[in-house]
Short mmCIF file of C-alpha atoms in Angstrom, two decimals:
data_model
loop_
_atom_site.label_atom_id
_atom_site.label_comp_id
_atom_site.label_asym_id
_atom_site.label_seq_id
_atom_site.Cartn_x
_atom_site.Cartn_y
_atom_site.Cartn_z
CA MET A 1 10.18 -24.50 31.09
CA ALA A 2 10.27 -21.56 33.48
CA ASN A 3 7.34 -21.23 35.92
CA LYS A 4 5.34 -18.07 36.58
CA LYS A 5 7.42 -16.96 39.57
CA ARG A 6 10.70 -17.35 37.70
CA LEU A 7 9.31 -15.50 34.67
CA CYS A 8 8.18 -12.56 36.83
CA GLN A 9 11.60 -12.42 38.46
CA LEU A 10 13.39 -12.39 35.09
CA LEU A 11 11.10 -9.66 33.73
CA LEU A 12 11.80 -7.42 36.74
CA GLU A 13 15.56 -8.13 36.76
CA LYS A 14 15.93 -7.21 33.09
CA GLY A 15 13.85 -4.05 33.53
CA LEU A 16 11.37 -5.19 30.88
CA ILE A 17 8.39 -4.38 33.10
CA THR A 18 7.65 -2.35 36.25
CA GLU A 19 6.11 -3.83 39.38
CA GLU A 20 2.89 -1.84 38.76
CA GLU A 21 2.57 -3.20 35.20
CA LEU A 22 3.27 -6.73 36.42
CA SER A 23 0.63 -6.44 39.15
CA ALA A 24 -1.94 -5.38 36.54
CA ALA A 25 -1.09 -8.42 34.42
CA LEU A 26 -1.32 -10.74 37.44
CA LEU A 27 -4.95 -9.95 38.26
CA GLU A 28 -5.88 -13.53 37.39
CA GLN A 29 -4.05 -15.72 39.96
CA SER A 30 -4.44 -18.90 37.89
CA LEU A 31 -2.13 -17.68 35.11
CA THR A 32 0.69 -20.09 34.27
CA GLY A 33 4.06 -18.86 33.08
CA GLU A 34 3.08 -19.39 29.43
CA LYS A 35 -0.33 -17.76 29.85
CA LEU A 36 1.20 -14.82 31.68
CA GLY A 37 3.70 -14.39 28.86
CA ARG A 38 0.88 -14.47 26.34
CA VAL A 39 -0.92 -11.68 28.23
CA LEU A 40 2.25 -9.57 28.38
CA VAL A 41 2.86 -9.98 24.64
CA LYS A 42 -0.76 -9.07 23.95
CA LEU A 43 -0.38 -5.93 26.08
CA LYS A 44 2.80 -5.17 24.08
CA MET A 45 4.81 -5.03 27.31
CA ILE A 46 7.39 -7.43 25.84
CA SER A 47 8.04 -8.93 22.40
CA GLU A 48 7.36 -12.54 21.53
CA SER A 49 11.05 -13.19 20.78
CA THR A 50 12.03 -11.78 24.20
CA LEU A 51 9.48 -14.01 25.92
CA ASN A 52 10.76 -17.09 24.07
CA GLU A 53 14.26 -16.26 25.28
CA LEU A 54 13.08 -15.83 28.89
CA LEU A 55 11.14 -19.09 28.81
CA GLY A 56 14.11 -20.92 27.33
CA ILE A 57 12.30 -21.71 24.06
CA LYS A 58 14.96 -22.34 21.42
CA GLU A 59 14.76 -21.16 17.81
CA MET A 60 15.58 -23.73 15.17
CA ASN A 61 15.95 -24.12 11.42
CA LEU A 62 14.02 -27.07 10.09
CA GLY A 63 15.73 -29.31 7.57
CA GLU A 64 14.18 -31.05 4.57
CA ALA A 65 14.17 -34.52 6.19
CA ILE A 66 11.50 -35.17 8.82
CA ASP A 67 10.99 -38.49 10.62
CA LYS A 68 7.78 -39.95 9.13
CA GLN A 69 7.15 -41.96 12.31
CA LEU A 70 7.05 -38.76 14.38
CA LEU A 71 4.46 -37.27 12.01
CA LYS A 72 2.15 -40.18 12.84
CA LEU A 73 2.06 -39.13 16.50
CA ILE A 74 -0.05 -36.05 15.70
CA PRO A 75 -3.20 -36.15 13.52
CA GLU A 76 -2.86 -34.28 10.21
CA GLU A 77 -5.83 -32.07 11.11
CA LEU A 78 -4.03 -30.75 14.21
CA ILE A 79 -0.73 -30.34 12.34
CA ARG A 80 -2.47 -28.16 9.74
CA ARG A 81 -4.63 -26.26 12.26
CA TYR A 82 -1.84 -25.30 14.65
CA LYS A 83 1.00 -25.27 12.07
CA VAL A 84 3.27 -27.59 14.01
CA ILE A 85 5.91 -30.18 13.09
CA PRO A 86 7.19 -32.84 15.55
CA VAL A 87 10.99 -32.97 15.23
CA LYS A 88 12.31 -35.14 18.09
CA LYS A 89 11.11 -37.58 20.77
CA ASP A 90 13.07 -38.15 23.96
CA LYS A 91 11.41 -40.68 26.29
CA ASN A 92 8.12 -39.05 27.30
CA ARG A 93 8.99 -35.62 25.85
CA LEU A 94 8.07 -34.53 22.30
CA TYR A 95 9.87 -31.54 20.77
CA VAL A 96 7.54 -29.66 18.42
CA ALA A 97 8.41 -26.82 16.04
CA MET A 98 5.71 -24.12 16.17
CA ALA A 99 5.18 -20.75 14.53
CA ASN A 100 3.37 -19.53 17.66
CA THR A 101 4.90 -20.95 20.83
CA LEU A 102 2.46 -18.92 22.96
CA ASN A 103 -0.54 -20.90 21.71
CA VAL A 104 -1.30 -22.64 25.03
CA MET A 105 -4.40 -24.30 23.60
CA ALA A 106 -2.32 -25.94 20.87
CA ILE A 107 0.22 -27.23 23.41
CA ASP A 108 -2.57 -28.60 25.63
CA ASP A 109 -4.27 -30.34 22.67
CA LEU A 110 -0.99 -31.88 21.50
CA ARG A 111 -0.24 -33.08 25.05
CA LEU A 112 -3.70 -34.64 25.29
CA VAL A 113 -3.53 -36.37 21.88
CA THR A 114 0.03 -37.69 22.18
CA GLY A 115 0.12 -38.40 25.92
CA LEU A 116 3.58 -36.81 25.98
CA ASP A 117 5.06 -33.65 27.47
CA ILE A 118 5.33 -31.02 24.72
CA GLU A 119 8.51 -28.96 24.41
CA PRO A 120 7.88 -26.08 21.93
CA LEU A 121 10.60 -24.84 19.57
CA VAL A 122 10.35 -21.65 17.49
CA ALA A 123 10.37 -22.00 13.68
CA SER A 124 9.13 -19.78 10.86
CA GLU A 125 5.56 -20.26 9.64
CA LYS A 126 6.76 -20.32 6.01
CA GLU A 127 9.18 -23.15 6.78
CA ILE A 128 6.54 -25.17 8.66
CA ASN A 129 3.99 -24.70 5.85
CA ALA A 130 6.53 -25.92 3.29
CA LEU A 131 7.14 -29.12 5.28
CA ILE A 132 3.40 -29.69 5.80
CA GLU A 133 2.79 -29.34 2.06
CA LYS A 134 5.70 -31.64 1.26
CA ASN A 135 4.52 -34.40 3.60
CA PHE A 136 0.73 -34.04 3.43
CA GLY A 137 0.15 -32.21 0.14
CA ILE A 138 -1.37 -28.81 -0.57
CA PRO A 139 -4.89 -28.55 0.94
CA GLU A 140 -6.43 -26.99 -2.17
CA VAL A 141 -4.95 -29.73 -4.38
CA GLU A 142 -6.12 -32.55 -2.10
CA LYS A 143 -9.60 -31.04 -1.82
CA ALA A 144 -9.90 -30.50 -5.59
CA MET A 145 -8.93 -34.11 -6.29
CA GLN A 146 -11.43 -35.42 -3.72
CA GLU A 147 -14.29 -33.31 -5.11
CA LEU A 148 -13.51 -34.44 -8.65
CA GLY A 149 -13.26 -38.06 -7.53
CA ILE A 150 -9.66 -38.32 -8.71
CA GLU A 151 -7.15 -40.40 -6.79
CA GLN A 152 -3.39 -40.55 -7.12
CA GLU A 153 -3.31 -43.62 -9.38
CA PRO A 154 -0.18 -43.49 -11.54
CA ASP A 155 -1.12 -46.47 -13.68
CA GLU A 156 -4.25 -44.87 -15.14
CA PRO A 157 -3.35 -42.26 -17.77
CA GLU A 158 -6.90 -41.29 -18.70
CA GLU A 159 -7.75 -37.63 -18.21
CA ALA A 160 -10.83 -36.10 -16.62
CA GLU A 161 -12.99 -34.29 -19.17
CA ASP A 162 -15.59 -31.52 -19.10
CA VAL A 163 -14.67 -30.13 -15.68
CA VAL A 164 -12.92 -26.98 -16.88
CA ASP A 165 -15.33 -24.60 -15.17
CA GLU A 166 -15.89 -26.61 -12.01
CA ALA A 167 -14.92 -24.92 -8.73
CA PRO A 168 -12.27 -27.54 -7.70
CA VAL A 169 -10.27 -27.03 -10.91
CA ILE A 170 -10.48 -23.25 -10.57
CA ARG A 171 -9.27 -23.50 -6.97
CA LEU A 172 -6.43 -25.80 -7.99
CA VAL A 173 -5.16 -23.41 -10.67
CA ASN A 174 -5.53 -20.46 -8.30
CA SER A 175 -3.55 -22.25 -5.57
CA ILE A 176 -0.69 -22.97 -8.02
CA MET A 177 -0.62 -19.29 -9.03
CA ILE A 178 -0.83 -17.97 -5.46
CA LYS A 179 1.93 -20.30 -4.23
CA ALA A 180 4.16 -19.14 -7.10
CA PHE A 181 3.42 -15.53 -6.18
CA ASP A 182 4.25 -16.14 -2.51
CA GLU A 183 7.61 -17.62 -3.48
CA GLU A 184 8.37 -14.81 -5.99
CA ALA A 185 8.70 -17.38 -8.81
CA SER A 186 9.54 -16.05 -12.26
CA ASP A 187 8.19 -19.11 -14.15
CA ILE A 188 5.72 -21.93 -13.55
CA HIS A 189 6.21 -25.21 -15.45
CA ILE A 190 3.38 -27.76 -15.69
CA GLU A 191 4.89 -30.85 -17.31
CA PRO A 192 3.06 -34.08 -18.22
CA PHE A 193 4.83 -37.43 -18.02
CA LYS A 194 3.72 -41.05 -18.33
CA HIS A 195 2.68 -41.49 -14.71
CA GLY A 196 1.84 -37.98 -13.53
CA ILE A 197 2.20 -34.22 -13.82
CA ARG A 198 5.17 -32.36 -12.40
CA VAL A 199 4.78 -28.74 -11.29
CA ARG A 200 7.99 -26.74 -10.93
CA TYR A 201 8.76 -23.11 -10.06
CA ARG A 202 11.81 -21.14 -11.14
CA VAL A 203 12.94 -19.11 -8.13
CA ASP A 204 16.09 -16.97 -8.36
CA GLY A 205 16.91 -18.63 -11.68
CA ILE A 206 16.81 -22.22 -10.34
CA LEU A 207 14.00 -24.68 -11.07
CA ARG A 208 12.62 -26.82 -8.25
CA GLU A 209 9.70 -29.24 -7.99
CA VAL A 210 6.83 -28.13 -5.76
CA MET A 211 4.16 -30.76 -6.35
CA THR A 212 3.10 -33.76 -8.42
CA LEU A 213 -0.45 -34.36 -9.67
CA PRO A 214 -2.19 -37.41 -11.15
CA ARG A 215 -2.34 -37.76 -14.95
CA LYS A 216 -6.12 -37.41 -14.86
CA MET A 217 -5.77 -33.75 -13.88
CA LEU A 218 -3.88 -32.74 -17.05
CA HIS A 219 -6.75 -31.88 -19.39
CA PRO A 220 -8.89 -29.90 -16.90
CA LEU A 221 -5.80 -28.12 -15.55
CA VAL A 222 -4.47 -27.07 -18.98
CA SER A 223 -7.94 -26.23 -20.29
CA ARG A 224 -8.64 -23.97 -17.31
CA ILE A 225 -5.38 -22.06 -17.91
CA LYS A 226 -6.25 -21.76 -21.61
CA VAL A 227 -9.68 -20.33 -20.76
CA MET A 228 -8.03 -17.71 -18.53
CA ALA A 229 -5.67 -16.74 -21.38
CA ASN A 230 -8.35 -16.72 -24.13
CA MET A 231 -6.70 -19.62 -25.94
CA ASP A 232 -8.35 -22.39 -27.98
CA ILE A 233 -9.07 -25.30 -25.58
CA ALA A 234 -10.04 -27.61 -28.45
CA GLU A 235 -6.65 -27.29 -30.17
CA ARG A 236 -3.97 -29.46 -28.55
CA ARG A 237 -1.75 -30.22 -31.56
CA VAL A 238 -0.05 -26.85 -32.06
CA PRO A 239 1.77 -24.43 -29.71
CA GLN A 240 -0.29 -21.52 -28.38
CA ASP A 241 0.45 -18.26 -26.55
CA GLY A 242 -1.76 -16.15 -24.31
CA ARG A 243 -1.77 -13.52 -21.59
CA VAL A 244 -3.57 -13.19 -18.25
CA PRO A 245 -3.60 -9.86 -16.35
CA LEU A 246 -3.98 -10.60 -12.63
CA LYS A 247 -4.15 -8.80 -9.30
CA LEU A 248 -3.02 -10.67 -6.18
CA GLN A 249 -2.79 -9.21 -2.68
CA GLY A 250 -2.81 -5.69 -4.07
CA ARG A 251 0.00 -6.36 -6.59
CA GLU A 252 -0.50 -6.31 -10.35
CA LEU A 253 0.84 -9.30 -12.26
CA ASP A 254 0.96 -10.26 -15.90
CA LEU A 255 1.04 -13.98 -16.74
CA ARG A 256 2.45 -14.95 -20.15
CA ILE A 257 1.16 -18.43 -21.04
CA SER A 258 2.85 -20.71 -23.54
CA THR A 259 1.76 -24.27 -24.40
CA ILE A 260 3.48 -26.89 -26.53
CA PRO A 261 2.33 -30.44 -27.40
CA THR A 262 4.54 -33.27 -26.05
CA ILE A 263 4.20 -37.04 -26.37
CA PHE A 264 2.38 -37.17 -23.01
CA GLY A 265 0.15 -34.12 -23.52
CA GLU A 266 0.45 -30.35 -23.44
CA LYS A 267 3.21 -28.70 -21.41
CA VAL A 268 2.42 -25.25 -20.01
CA CYS A 269 5.01 -22.62 -19.14
CA THR A 270 3.85 -19.43 -17.42
CA ARG A 271 6.14 -16.41 -17.14
CA VAL A 272 5.18 -14.29 -14.11
CA LEU A 273 5.82 -10.57 -14.55
CA TYR A 274 5.60 -8.38 -11.45
CA LYS A 275 4.53 -5.07 -12.99
CA GLU A 276 5.44 -2.77 -10.12
CA ASN A 277 9.00 -4.14 -9.96
CA ILE A 278 10.14 -2.05 -12.91
CA LYS A 279 9.30 1.16 -11.01
CA LYS A 280 11.74 0.23 -8.22
CA PHE A 281 14.79 -0.10 -10.45
CA THR A 282 17.49 2.51 -10.95
CA LEU A 283 20.92 1.87 -12.46
CA ASP A 284 22.59 1.53 -9.06
CA LYS A 285 19.90 -0.93 -7.89
CA LEU A 286 20.49 -3.04 -11.01
CA GLY A 287 23.98 -3.81 -9.70
CA PHE A 288 26.16 -1.62 -11.93
CA SER A 289 29.53 -0.80 -10.42
CA LYS A 290 30.45 2.90 -10.43
CA HIS A 291 32.83 2.34 -13.38
CA ASN A 292 30.23 0.50 -15.49
CA GLU A 293 27.42 2.89 -14.54
CA GLU A 294 29.44 5.90 -15.72
CA ARG A 295 30.06 4.19 -19.06
CA PHE A 296 26.39 3.24 -19.51
CA VAL A 297 25.15 6.75 -18.63
CA SER A 298 27.59 8.20 -21.19
CA PHE A 299 25.94 5.99 -23.84
CA LEU A 300 22.48 7.27 -22.88
CA ASN A 301 23.62 10.90 -23.10
CA ASN A 302 24.18 10.54 -26.85
CA SER A 303 21.53 12.01 -29.13
CA TYR A 304 21.96 9.28 -31.75
CA GLY A 305 23.59 5.88 -32.22
CA MET A 306 22.88 2.29 -31.15
CA ILE A 307 23.16 0.74 -27.67
CA LEU A 308 22.98 -3.07 -27.49
CA VAL A 309 22.27 -5.25 -24.43
CA THR A 310 23.29 -8.89 -24.82
CA GLY A 311 22.97 -12.08 -22.82
CA PRO A 312 21.00 -15.34 -22.72
CA THR A 313 17.25 -15.58 -22.16
CA GLY A 314 16.30 -14.62 -18.61
CA SER A 315 19.44 -12.58 -17.92
CA GLY A 316 17.57 -9.32 -17.23
CA LYS A 317 18.17 -7.55 -20.57
CA THR A 318 14.63 -6.17 -20.77
CA THR A 319 14.83 -4.86 -17.18
CA THR A 320 18.05 -3.00 -18.04
CA LEU A 321 16.46 -1.42 -21.13
CA TYR A 322 13.27 -0.41 -19.28
CA THR A 323 15.33 1.16 -16.50
CA ALA A 324 17.26 3.16 -19.12
CA LEU A 325 14.01 4.29 -20.75
CA ASN A 326 12.65 5.35 -17.35
CA MET A 327 15.77 7.49 -16.88
CA MET A 328 15.33 9.23 -20.24
CA ASN A 329 11.55 9.53 -20.11
CA SER A 330 10.49 13.20 -20.31
CA VAL A 331 7.97 15.41 -22.14
CA GLU A 332 10.78 16.76 -24.36
CA LYS A 333 11.49 13.35 -25.89
CA ASN A 334 9.34 11.16 -28.12
CA ILE A 335 10.12 7.57 -27.08
CA ILE A 336 8.63 4.66 -29.05
CA THR A 337 9.15 0.94 -28.38
CA VAL A 338 8.48 -2.12 -30.54
CA GLU A 339 8.23 -5.26 -28.42
CA ASP A 340 7.20 -8.91 -28.59
CA PRO A 341 5.32 -8.76 -26.30
CA VAL A 342 5.07 -5.52 -24.27
CA GLU A 343 6.19 -6.71 -20.84
CA TYR A 344 5.79 -3.59 -18.69
CA ILE A 345 3.69 -0.50 -19.36
CA ILE A 346 5.54 2.77 -18.73
CA GLU A 347 3.56 6.00 -18.49
CA GLY A 348 4.65 8.56 -21.09
CA ILE A 349 6.21 6.07 -23.54
CA ASN A 350 4.53 4.92 -26.78
CA GLN A 351 4.71 1.13 -26.73
CA ALA A 352 3.77 -1.07 -29.70
CA GLN A 353 3.51 -4.83 -29.97
CA ILE A 354 4.30 -6.86 -33.07
CA ASN A 355 1.74 -9.27 -34.53
CA VAL A 356 3.35 -11.87 -36.78
CA LYS A 357 -0.02 -13.44 -37.72
CA ALA A 358 -1.16 -10.08 -39.07
CA GLY A 359 2.14 -9.61 -40.91
CA ILE A 360 3.41 -6.96 -38.49
CA THR A 361 7.05 -7.77 -37.68
CA PHE A 362 9.85 -5.74 -36.11
CA ALA A 363 10.99 -4.67 -39.58
CA THR A 364 7.55 -3.53 -40.83
CA PHE A 365 6.88 -1.66 -37.58
CA LEU A 366 10.27 0.07 -37.70
CA ARG A 367 9.60 1.50 -41.17
CA THR A 368 6.41 3.11 -39.86
CA ILE A 369 7.94 4.29 -36.60
CA LEU A 370 10.58 6.33 -38.44
CA ARG A 371 7.71 8.48 -39.78
CA GLN A 372 6.51 9.13 -36.20
CA ASP A 373 9.27 11.64 -35.43
CA PRO A 374 10.95 9.57 -32.68
CA ASP A 375 13.90 10.71 -30.58
CA ILE A 376 14.50 7.34 -28.95
CA ILE A 377 13.53 3.91 -30.32
CA MET A 378 13.62 0.69 -28.32
CA ILE A 379 13.50 -2.58 -30.30
CA GLY A 380 12.69 -5.65 -28.23
CA GLU A 381 15.18 -7.86 -30.09
CA ILE A 382 17.18 -7.83 -33.31
CA ARG A 383 16.41 -11.25 -34.79
CA ASP A 384 17.16 -10.93 -38.51
CA ALA A 385 19.16 -8.97 -41.07
CA GLU A 386 16.22 -6.81 -42.16
CA THR A 387 15.52 -5.59 -38.61
CA ALA A 388 19.24 -5.04 -38.02
CA GLU A 389 19.63 -2.98 -41.21
CA ILE A 390 16.68 -0.66 -40.46
CA ALA A 391 17.82 -0.24 -36.83
CA ILE A 392 21.37 0.64 -37.97
CA ARG A 393 20.05 3.19 -40.48
CA ALA A 394 17.84 4.76 -37.78
CA ALA A 395 20.88 5.01 -35.49
CA THR A 396 22.90 6.84 -38.17
CA THR A 397 20.11 9.31 -39.04
CA GLY A 398 19.65 11.10 -35.73
CA HIS A 399 17.88 8.53 -33.53
CA LEU A 400 19.06 6.84 -30.34
CA VAL A 401 18.28 3.14 -30.75
CA LEU A 402 18.28 0.60 -27.90
CA SER A 403 17.92 -3.12 -28.51
CA THR A 404 18.90 -6.64 -27.40
CA LEU A 405 20.91 -9.32 -29.13
CA HIS A 406 21.69 -12.92 -28.16
CA THR A 407 25.47 -13.23 -27.90
CA ASN A 408 27.81 -14.63 -25.24
CA ASP A 409 29.71 -11.41 -24.59
CA ALA A 410 29.86 -7.73 -25.51
CA PRO A 411 32.55 -7.92 -28.27
CA GLY A 412 30.63 -10.80 -29.90
CA ALA A 413 27.63 -8.51 -30.52
CA VAL A 414 29.61 -6.38 -32.95
CA ASN A 415 30.65 -9.33 -35.10
CA ARG A 416 27.12 -10.79 -34.91
CA LEU A 417 25.82 -7.70 -36.77
CA VAL A 418 28.55 -8.12 -39.40
CA ASP A 419 27.62 -11.82 -39.74
CA MET A 420 24.01 -10.75 -40.33
CA GLY A 421 25.17 -8.90 -43.45
CA ILE A 422 25.60 -5.37 -42.09
CA GLU A 423 28.61 -3.61 -43.60
CA PRO A 424 31.45 -3.11 -41.07
CA PHE A 425 31.57 0.65 -41.76
CA MET A 426 27.85 0.89 -40.82
CA VAL A 427 28.42 -1.05 -37.59
CA ALA A 428 31.50 1.02 -36.67
CA SER A 429 29.71 4.33 -37.23
CA SER A 430 26.41 3.46 -35.50
CA VAL A 431 27.13 1.29 -32.42
CA ILE A 432 28.04 3.42 -29.39
CA GLY A 433 28.40 0.67 -26.83
CA VAL A 434 27.42 -2.85 -25.80
CA ILE A 435 26.38 -4.17 -22.38
CA SER A 436 26.63 -7.91 -21.71
CA GLN A 437 25.04 -9.28 -18.55
CA ARG A 438 24.21 -12.35 -16.47
CA LEU A 439 22.17 -12.88 -13.32
CA VAL A 440 23.72 -14.59 -10.30
CA ARG A 441 22.02 -15.48 -7.04
CA ARG A 442 22.45 -13.05 -4.17
CA ILE A 443 23.66 -14.43 -0.79
CA CYS A 444 20.89 -14.40 1.83
CA VAL A 445 21.62 -11.54 4.26
CA HIS A 446 20.07 -13.50 7.15
CA CYS A 447 22.52 -16.41 7.03
CA LYS A 448 25.58 -14.87 5.32
CA ARG A 449 28.86 -16.09 6.80
CA ARG A 450 32.54 -15.78 5.96
CA THR A 451 34.17 -18.81 4.42
CA THR A 452 37.55 -19.91 3.07
CA PRO A 453 37.62 -20.34 -0.72
CA THR A 454 38.60 -23.69 -2.23
CA GLU A 455 41.76 -24.09 -4.30
CA PHE A 456 39.69 -24.18 -7.48
CA GLU A 457 37.92 -20.94 -6.51
CA ARG A 458 41.27 -19.31 -5.68
CA ALA A 459 42.65 -20.30 -9.08
CA PHE A 460 39.54 -19.10 -10.93
CA ALA A 461 39.34 -15.74 -9.15
CA GLY A 462 43.07 -15.16 -8.66
CA LEU A 463 42.56 -14.73 -4.91
CA LYS A 464 45.36 -14.02 -2.47
CA PRO A 465 45.87 -16.18 0.67
CA GLY A 466 44.21 -13.60 2.94
CA ASP A 467 41.14 -12.97 0.76
CA ILE A 468 37.79 -13.78 2.36
CA VAL A 469 34.64 -14.76 0.50
CA TYR A 470 31.11 -15.37 1.75
CA HIS A 471 28.35 -17.96 1.50
CA GLY A 472 24.85 -18.55 2.86
CA THR A 473 24.49 -21.36 5.40
CA GLY A 474 20.76 -21.72 4.65
CA CYS A 475 17.85 -20.60 6.81
CA ALA A 476 14.06 -20.33 6.83
CA LYS A 477 14.16 -16.93 5.10
CA CYS A 478 15.89 -18.35 2.00
CA ASN A 479 14.25 -21.80 2.06
CA HIS A 480 17.63 -23.31 3.10
CA THR A 481 19.26 -22.42 -0.23
CA GLY A 482 21.64 -19.78 1.13
CA PHE A 483 20.44 -17.35 -1.56
CA GLN A 484 17.68 -14.77 -1.71
CA GLY A 485 17.13 -12.69 -4.84
CA ARG A 486 19.55 -12.07 -7.70
CA VAL A 487 22.11 -9.49 -8.74
CA ALA A 488 23.47 -8.80 -12.23
CA ILE A 489 27.09 -8.91 -13.35
CA TYR A 490 28.09 -6.83 -16.38
CA GLU A 491 30.72 -6.01 -18.92
CA VAL A 492 30.33 -2.66 -20.68
CA LEU A 493 32.16 -2.15 -23.99
CA THR A 494 32.68 1.35 -25.38
CA VAL A 495 33.14 1.47 -29.16
CA SER A 496 36.17 3.79 -29.24
CA SER A 497 38.09 4.97 -32.29
CA LEU A 498 40.47 2.01 -31.84
CA LEU A 499 37.58 -0.48 -31.84
CA GLN A 500 36.01 1.28 -34.84
CA ARG A 501 39.24 0.71 -36.78
CA LEU A 502 39.33 -2.96 -35.74
CA ILE A 503 35.68 -3.41 -36.82
CA LEU A 504 36.52 -1.93 -40.25
CA GLU A 505 39.39 -4.41 -40.50
CA ARG A 506 36.97 -7.26 -39.63
CA ALA A 507 39.01 -8.16 -36.56
CA SER A 508 38.11 -11.32 -34.62
CA THR A 509 36.00 -11.22 -31.48
CA GLU A 510 39.08 -12.12 -29.43
CA ASP A 511 41.01 -9.13 -30.85
CA LEU A 512 38.09 -6.82 -30.10
CA ARG A 513 37.91 -8.20 -26.55
CA ASN A 514 41.62 -7.70 -25.89
CA ALA A 515 41.49 -4.14 -27.22
CA ALA A 516 38.41 -3.33 -25.09
CA ILE A 517 40.13 -4.71 -21.95
CA ARG A 518 43.19 -2.54 -22.65
CA GLU A 519 40.85 0.45 -22.81
CA GLY A 520 39.31 -0.30 -19.42
CA MET A 521 36.49 -2.81 -20.01
CA VAL A 522 35.78 -4.89 -16.89
CA THR A 523 34.85 -8.43 -17.99
CA LEU A 524 31.88 -10.42 -16.69
CA LYS A 525 34.26 -12.60 -14.72
CA GLU A 526 36.04 -9.63 -13.09
CA ASP A 527 32.76 -7.89 -12.23
CA GLY A 528 31.46 -11.14 -10.72
CA ILE A 529 34.61 -11.61 -8.62
CA GLN A 530 34.31 -8.03 -7.33
CA LYS A 531 30.73 -8.73 -6.26
CA ALA A 532 31.76 -12.02 -4.63
CA LEU A 533 34.50 -10.28 -2.60
CA ALA A 534 31.94 -7.64 -1.59
CA GLY A 535 29.72 -10.41 -0.19
CA LEU A 536 26.89 -10.06 -2.74
CA THR A 537 27.31 -13.50 -4.33
CA THR A 538 29.59 -16.55 -4.26
CA ILE A 539 32.53 -17.54 -6.44
CA LYS A 540 30.60 -20.70 -7.39
CA GLU A 541 27.75 -18.56 -8.75
CA VAL A 542 30.19 -16.53 -10.83
CA ILE A 543 31.74 -19.74 -12.19
CA ARG A 544 28.26 -21.02 -13.08
CA ALA A 545 27.49 -17.79 -14.96
CA VAL A 546 30.72 -17.23 -16.91
CA TYR A 547 32.56 -20.58 -17.04
CA LYS A 548 31.84 -21.13 -20.75
CA GLU A 549 33.10 -17.68 -21.65
CA ASP A 550 36.23 -17.68 -19.47
CA LYS A 551 37.47 -21.08 -18.34
CA PRO A 552 39.85 -21.14 -15.37
#
């Protein structure tokens, strides 16, 4: 650790401070090197990262595994208060990861408690908090369990009753929601098992466990969520759905709650919708290549016909449709949507929600909508032959219809409509184009590095010996996953005159695919490989997304 004299010398040599400024900061003669640095940072004369470099304080990435014996050297209360994690002990020196290495009081307290010399290391606060929660639990959860008199006893499956409105349960549910929000989770799973409750978040499309709770917490936890969503807390034998509008840290959220009964109790799945996200998206930000974007925009420029977006659940189909609607939204056009449920509210668009219990389905709504003089109709999903038939008729009578369909690829969507009972001549004359998409994880920009592809990856992607791909090494910013966020890969099929003829001949999906490729369609695999070579994602992610459709 550099002393005060050495620190002053370094500051002057590097031109980070003038002699006059340094003299002003040295008014108090008792300042140590660390305390002097703290004063200089406070006066904004130097940055904290610069000071750490001058003092020789190293930055480190914390791993998942922490020595439990080292954790016992520092009381939990101090670990939580100062946000510190002991990482290494060398004789009488203890290396401690800290979010704030300039906290002299924390270093003094740790030195006093441990009887060791403290060597601070810089680590991110988010990373330290994650390790504290993993090793000591989440404070709100621990406090709620203590106040309710519930201990972590896996052999007692009984559930606590009549505590739905008690403050500890409310705080527990809130902490689960806030933590999911902080991690930008898209889904929260609360799953009961024989000896406990597992809570998992889906982040960037991948599920991971964040905490376990005792069985006794199941009923109050589920009941509290049901109360928030205006669901029946007395009914536990049938699935239920609900919605919770929420505002956290200035951001508007919409929680979609779904419960199902399992053999160990009710499982709760919460879809987290970030309302303002839809306003940020444009076609280029969605990840369309220039070639695919031009094709998609040409579809939207039609005054009538059908545009289909296909892909599995959670592949971003709704986001693509909403972005398209935002593009076309104007006072000259009457846009009406039928959704189940309405996920995002867009100003200037008439959005309707189906109600199966009241007998209002996609089909019944569509019949009414056609009397509302629409220019553009968006149907949340084509699920049955009746909905498909009305949508096709609307597309052939002067309306532009956008909808989603669950198929593996773009050519498969055409034959799916025929399989539903729609005549091939109706499909050929109404469908303008089909977009198929998947979401792959985006490489973290903070730890992105070049790497040499494996032989399997070379074979899959058809890479040349000199081709370079990228991967994320893992860092605090991406929670050591190497990925941060997601990007879509697409294939965009244009229904040309050749494809229309093949549809009329009831050609196979494979024949349609081959014809579309000859006419310039870039497949999901090819689009994914292009994005991998551009450093947006990895070959492994592309394989994970398209392997079933296009085996190497």
